[in-house]
PDB file of C-alpha atoms in Angstrom:
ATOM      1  CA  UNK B  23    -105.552  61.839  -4.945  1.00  0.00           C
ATOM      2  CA  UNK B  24    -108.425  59.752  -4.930  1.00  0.00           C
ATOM      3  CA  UNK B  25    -111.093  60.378  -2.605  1.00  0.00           C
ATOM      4  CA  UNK B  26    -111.301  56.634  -0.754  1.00  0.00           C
ATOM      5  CA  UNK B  27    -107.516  57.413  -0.150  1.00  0.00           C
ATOM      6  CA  UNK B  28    -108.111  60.083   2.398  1.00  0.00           C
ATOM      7  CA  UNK B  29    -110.692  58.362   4.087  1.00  0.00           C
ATOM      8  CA  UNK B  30    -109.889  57.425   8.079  1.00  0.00           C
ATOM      9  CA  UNK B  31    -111.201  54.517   9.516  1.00  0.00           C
ATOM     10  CA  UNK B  32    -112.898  54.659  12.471  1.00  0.00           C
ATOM     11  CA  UNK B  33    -113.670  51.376  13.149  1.00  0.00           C
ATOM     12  CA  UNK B  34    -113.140  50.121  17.436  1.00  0.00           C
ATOM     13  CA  UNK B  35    -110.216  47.861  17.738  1.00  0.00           C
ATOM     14  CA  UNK B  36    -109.707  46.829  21.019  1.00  0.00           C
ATOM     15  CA  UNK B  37    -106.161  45.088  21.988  1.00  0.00           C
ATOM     16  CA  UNK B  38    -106.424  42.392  25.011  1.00  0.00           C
ATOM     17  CA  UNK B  39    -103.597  40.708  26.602  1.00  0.00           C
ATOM     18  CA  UNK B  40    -103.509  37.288  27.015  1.00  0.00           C
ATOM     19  CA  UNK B  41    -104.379  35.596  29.974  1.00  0.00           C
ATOM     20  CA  UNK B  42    -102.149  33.353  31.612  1.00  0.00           C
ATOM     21  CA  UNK B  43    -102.625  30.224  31.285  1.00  0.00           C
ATOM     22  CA  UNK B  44    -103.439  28.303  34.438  1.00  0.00           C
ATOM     23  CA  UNK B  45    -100.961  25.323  35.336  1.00  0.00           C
ATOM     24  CA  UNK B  46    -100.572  24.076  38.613  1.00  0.00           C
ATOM     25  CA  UNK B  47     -97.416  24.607  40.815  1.00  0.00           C
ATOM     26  CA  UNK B  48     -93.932  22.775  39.742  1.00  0.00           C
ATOM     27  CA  UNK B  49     -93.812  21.485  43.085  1.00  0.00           C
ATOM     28  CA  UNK B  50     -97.413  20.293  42.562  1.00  0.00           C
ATOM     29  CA  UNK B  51     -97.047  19.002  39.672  1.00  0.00           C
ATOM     30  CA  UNK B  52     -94.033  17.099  40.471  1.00  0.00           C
ATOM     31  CA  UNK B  53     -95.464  15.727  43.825  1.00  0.00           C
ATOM     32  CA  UNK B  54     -98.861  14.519  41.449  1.00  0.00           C
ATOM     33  CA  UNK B  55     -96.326  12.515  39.633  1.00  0.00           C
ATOM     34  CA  UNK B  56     -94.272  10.846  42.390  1.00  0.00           C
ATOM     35  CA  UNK B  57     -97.591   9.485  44.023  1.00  0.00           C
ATOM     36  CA  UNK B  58     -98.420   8.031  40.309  1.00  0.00           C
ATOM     37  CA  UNK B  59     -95.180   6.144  40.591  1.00  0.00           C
ATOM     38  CA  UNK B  60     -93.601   8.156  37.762  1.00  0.00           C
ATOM     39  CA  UNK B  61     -89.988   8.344  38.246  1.00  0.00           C
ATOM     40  CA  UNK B  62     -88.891  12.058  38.447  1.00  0.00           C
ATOM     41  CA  UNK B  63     -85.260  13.694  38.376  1.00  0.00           C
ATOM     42  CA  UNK B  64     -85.295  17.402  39.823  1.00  0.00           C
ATOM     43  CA  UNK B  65     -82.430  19.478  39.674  1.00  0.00           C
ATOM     44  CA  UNK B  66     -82.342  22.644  41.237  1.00  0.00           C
ATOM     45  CA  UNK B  67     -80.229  25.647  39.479  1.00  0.00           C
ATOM     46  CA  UNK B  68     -77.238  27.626  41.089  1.00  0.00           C
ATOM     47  CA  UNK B  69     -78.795  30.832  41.471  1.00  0.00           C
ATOM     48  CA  UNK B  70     -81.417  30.485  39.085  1.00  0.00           C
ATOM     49  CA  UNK B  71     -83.912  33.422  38.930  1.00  0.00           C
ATOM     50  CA  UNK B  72     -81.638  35.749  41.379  1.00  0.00           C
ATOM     51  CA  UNK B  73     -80.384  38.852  40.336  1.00  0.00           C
ATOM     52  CA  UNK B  74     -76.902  38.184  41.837  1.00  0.00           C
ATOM     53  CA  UNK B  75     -73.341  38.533  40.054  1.00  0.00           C
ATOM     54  CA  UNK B  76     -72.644  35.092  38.388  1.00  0.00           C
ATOM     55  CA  UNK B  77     -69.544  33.368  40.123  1.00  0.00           C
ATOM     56  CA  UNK B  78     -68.580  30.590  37.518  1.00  0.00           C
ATOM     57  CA  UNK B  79     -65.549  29.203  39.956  1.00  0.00           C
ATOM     58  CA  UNK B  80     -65.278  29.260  43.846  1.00  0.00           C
ATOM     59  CA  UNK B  81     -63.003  31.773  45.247  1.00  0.00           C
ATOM     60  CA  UNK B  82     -59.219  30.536  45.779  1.00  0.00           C
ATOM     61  CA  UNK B  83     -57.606  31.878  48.459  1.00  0.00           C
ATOM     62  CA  UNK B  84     -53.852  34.198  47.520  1.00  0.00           C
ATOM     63  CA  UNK B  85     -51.920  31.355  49.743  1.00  0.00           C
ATOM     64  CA  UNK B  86     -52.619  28.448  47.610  1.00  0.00           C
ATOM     65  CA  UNK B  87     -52.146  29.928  44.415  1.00  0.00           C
ATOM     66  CA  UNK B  88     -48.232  30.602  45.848  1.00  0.00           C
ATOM     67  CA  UNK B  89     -47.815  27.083  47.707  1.00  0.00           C
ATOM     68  CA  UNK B  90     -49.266  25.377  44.189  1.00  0.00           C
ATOM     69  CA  UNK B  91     -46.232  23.947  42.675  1.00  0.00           C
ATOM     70  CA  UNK B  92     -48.100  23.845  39.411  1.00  0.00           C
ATOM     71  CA  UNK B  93     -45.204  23.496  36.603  1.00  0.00           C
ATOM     72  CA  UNK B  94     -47.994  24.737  33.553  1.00  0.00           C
ATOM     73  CA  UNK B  95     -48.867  27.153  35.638  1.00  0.00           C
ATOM     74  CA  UNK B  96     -47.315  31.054  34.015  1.00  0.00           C
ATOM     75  CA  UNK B  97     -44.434  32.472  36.463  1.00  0.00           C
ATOM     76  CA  UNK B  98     -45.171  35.518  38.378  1.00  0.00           C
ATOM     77  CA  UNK B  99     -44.021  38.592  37.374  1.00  0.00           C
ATOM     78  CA  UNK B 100     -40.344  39.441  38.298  1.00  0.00           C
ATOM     79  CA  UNK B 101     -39.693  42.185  40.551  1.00  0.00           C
ATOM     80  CA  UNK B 102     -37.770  45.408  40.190  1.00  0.00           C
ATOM     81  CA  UNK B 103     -34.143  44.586  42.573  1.00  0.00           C
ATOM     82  CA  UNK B 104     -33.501  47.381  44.723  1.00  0.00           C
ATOM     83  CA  UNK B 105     -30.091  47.969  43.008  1.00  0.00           C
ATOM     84  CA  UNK B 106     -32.184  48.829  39.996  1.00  0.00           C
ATOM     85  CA  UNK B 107     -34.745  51.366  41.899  1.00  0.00           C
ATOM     86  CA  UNK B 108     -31.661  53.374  43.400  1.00  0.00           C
ATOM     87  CA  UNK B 109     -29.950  53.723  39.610  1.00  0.00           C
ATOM     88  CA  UNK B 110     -33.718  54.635  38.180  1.00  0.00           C
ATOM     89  CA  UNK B 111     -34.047  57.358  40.873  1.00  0.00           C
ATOM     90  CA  UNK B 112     -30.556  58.147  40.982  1.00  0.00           C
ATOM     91  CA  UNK B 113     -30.110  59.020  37.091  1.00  0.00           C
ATOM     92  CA  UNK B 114     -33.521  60.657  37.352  1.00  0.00           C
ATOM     93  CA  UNK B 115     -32.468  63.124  40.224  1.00  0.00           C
ATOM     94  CA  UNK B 116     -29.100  63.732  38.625  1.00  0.00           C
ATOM     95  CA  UNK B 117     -30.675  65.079  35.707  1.00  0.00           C
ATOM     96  CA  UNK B 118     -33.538  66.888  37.831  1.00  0.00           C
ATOM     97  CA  UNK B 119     -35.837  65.431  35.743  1.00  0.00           C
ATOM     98  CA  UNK B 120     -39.885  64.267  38.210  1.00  0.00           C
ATOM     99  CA  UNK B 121     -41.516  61.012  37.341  1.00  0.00           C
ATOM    100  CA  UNK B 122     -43.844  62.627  35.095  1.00  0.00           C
ATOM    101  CA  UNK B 123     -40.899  64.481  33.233  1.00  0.00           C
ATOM    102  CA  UNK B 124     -39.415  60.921  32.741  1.00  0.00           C
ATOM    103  CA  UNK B 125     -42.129  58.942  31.984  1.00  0.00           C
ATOM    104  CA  UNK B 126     -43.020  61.455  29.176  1.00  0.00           C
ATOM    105  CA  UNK B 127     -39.871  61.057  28.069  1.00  0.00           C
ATOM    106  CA  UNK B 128     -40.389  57.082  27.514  1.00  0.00           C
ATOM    107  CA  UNK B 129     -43.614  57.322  26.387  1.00  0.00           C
ATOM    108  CA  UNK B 130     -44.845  55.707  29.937  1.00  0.00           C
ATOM    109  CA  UNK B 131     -47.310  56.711  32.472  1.00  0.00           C
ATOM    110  CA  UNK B 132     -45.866  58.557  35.947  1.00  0.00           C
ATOM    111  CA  UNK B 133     -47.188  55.638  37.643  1.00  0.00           C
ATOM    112  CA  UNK B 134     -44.844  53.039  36.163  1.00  0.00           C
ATOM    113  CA  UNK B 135     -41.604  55.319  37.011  1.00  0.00           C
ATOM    114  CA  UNK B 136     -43.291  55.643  40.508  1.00  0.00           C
ATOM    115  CA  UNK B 137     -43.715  51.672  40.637  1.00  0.00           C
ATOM    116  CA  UNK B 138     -39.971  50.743  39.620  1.00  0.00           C
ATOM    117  CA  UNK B 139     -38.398  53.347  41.430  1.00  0.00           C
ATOM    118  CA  UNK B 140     -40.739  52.011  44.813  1.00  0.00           C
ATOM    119  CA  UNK B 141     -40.128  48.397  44.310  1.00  0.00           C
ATOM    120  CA  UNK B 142     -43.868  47.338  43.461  1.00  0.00           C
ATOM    121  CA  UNK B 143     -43.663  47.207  39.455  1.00  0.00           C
ATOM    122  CA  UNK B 144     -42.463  44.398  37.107  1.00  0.00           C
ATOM    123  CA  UNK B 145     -39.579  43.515  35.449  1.00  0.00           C
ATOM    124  CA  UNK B 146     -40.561  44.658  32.086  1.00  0.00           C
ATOM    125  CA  UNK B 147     -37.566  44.802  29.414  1.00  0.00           C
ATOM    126  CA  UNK B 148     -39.020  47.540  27.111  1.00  0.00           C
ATOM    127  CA  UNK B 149     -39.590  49.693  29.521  1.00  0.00           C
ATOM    128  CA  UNK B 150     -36.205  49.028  31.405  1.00  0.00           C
ATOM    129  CA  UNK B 151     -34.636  49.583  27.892  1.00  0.00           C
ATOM    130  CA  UNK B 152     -36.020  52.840  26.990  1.00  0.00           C
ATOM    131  CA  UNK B 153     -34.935  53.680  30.695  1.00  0.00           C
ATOM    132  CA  UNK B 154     -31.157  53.166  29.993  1.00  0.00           C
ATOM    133  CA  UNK B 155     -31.333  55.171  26.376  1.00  0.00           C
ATOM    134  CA  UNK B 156     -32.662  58.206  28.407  1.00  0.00           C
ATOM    135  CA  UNK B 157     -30.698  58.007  31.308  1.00  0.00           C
ATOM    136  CA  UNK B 158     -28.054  56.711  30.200  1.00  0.00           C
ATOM    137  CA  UNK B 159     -27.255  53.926  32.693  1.00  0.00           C
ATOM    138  CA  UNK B 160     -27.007  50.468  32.165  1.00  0.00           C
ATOM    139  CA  UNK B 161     -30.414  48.654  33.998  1.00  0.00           C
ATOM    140  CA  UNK B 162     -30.734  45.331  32.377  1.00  0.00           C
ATOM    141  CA  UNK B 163     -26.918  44.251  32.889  1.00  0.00           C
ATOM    142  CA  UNK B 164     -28.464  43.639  36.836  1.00  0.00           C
ATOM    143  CA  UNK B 165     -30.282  40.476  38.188  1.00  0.00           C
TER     144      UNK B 165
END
């Protein structure tokens, strides 16, 4: 290696920040410009500058979603009839199976056998299907 290769520079270098610029005030400026006879269109921003959860739509209250008699608007879920919950946990406790022993059995989570068998899931086909091949009871044949 070359000797002017290993030489270190020790030369000062000193690093400044900037300094701010100085403008006056928005409202300032904007008041300076309405006495000047300058026509000026303010708009003030929706939560501009906060550090708050950005709400793109105003809240909509549960009711009037289900009085809207919107006919584009996607049907709500069906629910499980109780006809169907009793056969669910009827077939299940015949063969002594638990929730979790059936749902592994269909592939499903405990919590969807819980949620037909109480009334609070949907009407969902595929799972009502696989259901009837394991239990052996006929599901989808009700309304």
């Amino acid at each position: 290696m070359d000797a002017n290769q290993l030489r270190q520079d020790w030369d000062v270098v000193t690093v400044r920040k900037k300094a701010p610029s100085r403008t006056a005030p928005a409202s300032a400026t904007i008041t300076q410009a309405r006495q000047s006879g300058v026509a000026v269109e303010t708009m003030k921003k929706y939560d501009a500058g906060r550090n708050r959860a950005v709400k793109p739509h105003p809240t909509v209250s549960a009711r009037r979603l289900e009085n809207d008699d919107d006919d584009d608007a996607p049907a709500r879920p069906r629910e499980v009839d109780r006809s169907i919950q009793l056969t669910i946990q009827q077939a299940r406790v015949a063969k002594q199976w638990t929730q979790a022993q059936l749902a592994q059995r269909i592939s499903e989570r405990a919590s969807v056998i819980n949620e037909l068998e109480s009334g609070r899931g949907e009407r969902n086909p595929q799972v009502l299907q696989k259901l009837e091949r394991v239990l052996g009871v006929k599901l989808l044949g009700h309304r």
